[in-house]
């Protein structure tokens, strides 16, 4: 993981240098458990989480995570290009504005 830590941005690097414990570590353990005993090419069951500030690490690739956006859980399938980003970046918290549509009133 030292190679990965060197490649991520400063804030993520600081988070890893200070150590991962508690809830983020629990999420990694649950993801490992969901991947266990699967055949090749089979998708693991999704794991629910509220941890939007969790940095995606290479170990999480191929997992399905349900990320809470304040109202519902949005499914995110972790891909290799997502490493180094936060889980919350892939679960939008607002409904985008649709300009030019009739409103109320």
PDB file of C-alpha atoms in Angstrom:
ATOM      1  CA  UNK A   1       0.000   0.000   0.000  1.00  0.00           C
ATOM      2  CA  UNK A   2       3.010   2.343   0.240  1.00  0.00           C
ATOM      3  CA  UNK A   3       3.036   2.725  -3.555  1.00  0.00           C
ATOM      4  CA  UNK A   4      -0.663   3.638  -3.516  1.00  0.00           C
ATOM      5  CA  UNK A   5      -0.204   6.157  -0.692  1.00  0.00           C
ATOM      6  CA  UNK A   6       2.541   7.905  -2.665  1.00  0.00           C
ATOM      7  CA  UNK A   7       0.250   8.286  -5.705  1.00  0.00           C
ATOM      8  CA  UNK A   8      -2.777   9.853  -3.974  1.00  0.00           C
ATOM      9  CA  UNK A   9      -3.315  13.509  -3.084  1.00  0.00           C
ATOM     10  CA  UNK A  10      -1.997  15.082   0.109  1.00  0.00           C
ATOM     11  CA  UNK A  11      -5.220  14.843   2.170  1.00  0.00           C
ATOM     12  CA  UNK A  12      -5.582  11.126   1.412  1.00  0.00           C
ATOM     13  CA  UNK A  13      -1.885  10.547   2.102  1.00  0.00           C
ATOM     14  CA  UNK A  14      -2.242  12.191   5.520  1.00  0.00           C
ATOM     15  CA  UNK A  15      -5.271  10.025   6.313  1.00  0.00           C
ATOM     16  CA  UNK A  16      -3.319   6.821   5.577  1.00  0.00           C
ATOM     17  CA  UNK A  17      -0.160   7.956   7.379  1.00  0.00           C
ATOM     18  CA  UNK A  18      -2.188   8.647  10.527  1.00  0.00           C
ATOM     19  CA  UNK A  19      -3.749   5.190  10.235  1.00  0.00           C
ATOM     20  CA  UNK A  20      -7.100   3.653   9.373  1.00  0.00           C
ATOM     21  CA  UNK A  21      -9.153   2.387  12.293  1.00  0.00           C
ATOM     22  CA  UNK A  22     -12.738   2.192  13.431  1.00  0.00           C
ATOM     23  CA  UNK A  23     -15.513   2.473  10.870  1.00  0.00           C
ATOM     24  CA  UNK A  24     -13.394   2.661   7.676  1.00  0.00           C
ATOM     25  CA  UNK A  25     -11.565  -0.495   8.745  1.00  0.00           C
ATOM     26  CA  UNK A  26     -14.931  -2.137   9.485  1.00  0.00           C
ATOM     27  CA  UNK A  27     -16.119  -1.322   5.957  1.00  0.00           C
ATOM     28  CA  UNK A  28     -12.984  -2.909   4.456  1.00  0.00           C
ATOM     29  CA  UNK A  29     -13.580  -6.048   6.551  1.00  0.00           C
ATOM     30  CA  UNK A  30     -17.225  -6.242   5.390  1.00  0.00           C
ATOM     31  CA  UNK A  31     -16.124  -5.846   1.752  1.00  0.00           C
ATOM     32  CA  UNK A  32     -13.564  -8.646   2.174  1.00  0.00           C
ATOM     33  CA  UNK A  33     -16.248 -10.870   3.696  1.00  0.00           C
ATOM     34  CA  UNK A  34     -18.686 -10.191   0.833  1.00  0.00           C
ATOM     35  CA  UNK A  35     -16.006 -11.170  -1.739  1.00  0.00           C
ATOM     36  CA  UNK A  36     -15.120 -14.391   0.081  1.00  0.00           C
ATOM     37  CA  UNK A  37     -16.135 -17.688  -1.471  1.00  0.00           C
ATOM     38  CA  UNK A  38     -17.210 -16.260  -4.841  1.00  0.00           C
ATOM     39  CA  UNK A  39     -16.560 -17.939  -8.172  1.00  0.00           C
ATOM     40  CA  UNK A  40     -14.598 -16.166 -10.918  1.00  0.00           C
ATOM     41  CA  UNK A  41     -16.685 -13.474 -12.643  1.00  0.00           C
ATOM     42  CA  UNK A  42     -19.391 -13.520  -9.966  1.00  0.00           C
ATOM     43  CA  UNK A  43     -20.359 -10.161  -8.438  1.00  0.00           C
ATOM     44  CA  UNK A  44     -20.289  -9.829  -4.652  1.00  0.00           C
ATOM     45  CA  UNK A  45     -23.398  -8.692  -2.756  1.00  0.00           C
ATOM     46  CA  UNK A  46     -23.609  -4.949  -2.093  1.00  0.00           C
ATOM     47  CA  UNK A  47     -22.502  -3.534   1.265  1.00  0.00           C
ATOM     48  CA  UNK A  48     -24.382  -0.537   2.717  1.00  0.00           C
ATOM     49  CA  UNK A  49     -22.408   2.369   4.165  1.00  0.00           C
ATOM     50  CA  UNK A  50     -22.753   5.977   5.296  1.00  0.00           C
ATOM     51  CA  UNK A  51     -18.988   6.556   4.962  1.00  0.00           C
ATOM     52  CA  UNK A  52     -18.910   9.085   2.127  1.00  0.00           C
ATOM     53  CA  UNK A  53     -15.427  10.231   3.226  1.00  0.00           C
ATOM     54  CA  UNK A  54     -13.871   6.788   2.715  1.00  0.00           C
ATOM     55  CA  UNK A  55     -11.032   6.847   0.173  1.00  0.00           C
ATOM     56  CA  UNK A  56     -11.270   4.083  -2.414  1.00  0.00           C
ATOM     57  CA  UNK A  57      -8.269   1.763  -2.142  1.00  0.00           C
ATOM     58  CA  UNK A  58      -7.161  -0.918  -4.666  1.00  0.00           C
ATOM     59  CA  UNK A  59      -8.439  -3.668  -2.359  1.00  0.00           C
ATOM     60  CA  UNK A  60     -12.011  -2.441  -2.940  1.00  0.00           C
ATOM     61  CA  UNK A  61     -11.926  -2.897  -6.748  1.00  0.00           C
ATOM     62  CA  UNK A  62     -14.741  -5.124  -7.999  1.00  0.00           C
ATOM     63  CA  UNK A  63     -16.921  -4.565  -4.926  1.00  0.00           C
ATOM     64  CA  UNK A  64     -20.456  -3.203  -4.893  1.00  0.00           C
ATOM     65  CA  UNK A  65     -21.117  -0.513  -2.307  1.00  0.00           C
ATOM     66  CA  UNK A  66     -24.420   1.166  -1.461  1.00  0.00           C
ATOM     67  CA  UNK A  67     -23.475   4.747  -0.491  1.00  0.00           C
ATOM     68  CA  UNK A  68     -25.979   6.848   1.485  1.00  0.00           C
ATOM     69  CA  UNK A  69     -26.745  10.266   0.002  1.00  0.00           C
ATOM     70  CA  UNK A  70     -28.917  11.600   2.837  1.00  0.00           C
ATOM     71  CA  UNK A  71     -32.126  10.045   1.564  1.00  0.00           C
ATOM     72  CA  UNK A  72     -31.423   6.761  -0.222  1.00  0.00           C
ATOM     73  CA  UNK A  73     -28.561   4.366  -0.883  1.00  0.00           C
ATOM     74  CA  UNK A  74     -27.015   4.651  -4.369  1.00  0.00           C
ATOM     75  CA  UNK A  75     -25.228   1.606  -5.763  1.00  0.00           C
ATOM     76  CA  UNK A  76     -21.610   2.171  -6.765  1.00  0.00           C
ATOM     77  CA  UNK A  77     -19.523  -0.510  -8.453  1.00  0.00           C
ATOM     78  CA  UNK A  78     -15.859   0.149  -7.674  1.00  0.00           C
ATOM     79  CA  UNK A  79     -13.656   0.266 -10.798  1.00  0.00           C
ATOM     80  CA  UNK A  80      -9.847   0.669 -11.026  1.00  0.00           C
ATOM     81  CA  UNK A  81     -10.003   4.315 -12.182  1.00  0.00           C
ATOM     82  CA  UNK A  82     -11.899   5.251  -8.985  1.00  0.00           C
ATOM     83  CA  UNK A  83      -8.934   4.588  -6.670  1.00  0.00           C
ATOM     84  CA  UNK A  84      -7.868   7.629  -4.692  1.00  0.00           C
ATOM     85  CA  UNK A  85     -11.329   9.246  -4.898  1.00  0.00           C
ATOM     86  CA  UNK A  86     -13.918   9.422  -2.118  1.00  0.00           C
ATOM     87  CA  UNK A  87     -17.028   7.188  -2.091  1.00  0.00           C
ATOM     88  CA  UNK A  88     -19.219  10.287  -1.785  1.00  0.00           C
ATOM     89  CA  UNK A  89     -18.065  11.558  -5.184  1.00  0.00           C
ATOM     90  CA  UNK A  90     -20.060   8.777  -6.850  1.00  0.00           C
ATOM     91  CA  UNK A  91     -23.316   9.244  -4.900  1.00  0.00           C
ATOM     92  CA  UNK A  92     -24.848  12.630  -5.747  1.00  0.00           C
ATOM     93  CA  UNK A  93     -26.655  14.312  -2.822  1.00  0.00           C
ATOM     94  CA  UNK A  94     -28.943  16.629  -4.776  1.00  0.00           C
ATOM     95  CA  UNK A  95     -31.355  16.432  -7.674  1.00  0.00           C
ATOM     96  CA  UNK A  96     -29.888  18.383 -10.599  1.00  0.00           C
ATOM     97  CA  UNK A  97     -31.832  21.492 -11.666  1.00  0.00           C
ATOM     98  CA  UNK A  98     -33.765  21.136 -14.907  1.00  0.00           C
ATOM     99  CA  UNK A  99     -33.835  24.591 -16.444  1.00  0.00           C
ATOM    100  CA  UNK A 100     -36.629  25.610 -18.775  1.00  0.00           C
ATOM    101  CA  UNK A 101     -39.223  23.294 -17.271  1.00  0.00           C
ATOM    102  CA  UNK A 102     -42.502  24.633 -15.897  1.00  0.00           C
ATOM    103  CA  UNK A 103     -42.562  24.886 -12.124  1.00  0.00           C
ATOM    104  CA  UNK A 104     -45.256  25.337  -9.493  1.00  0.00           C
ATOM    105  CA  UNK A 105     -47.013  28.716  -9.409  1.00  0.00           C
TER     106      UNK A 105
END
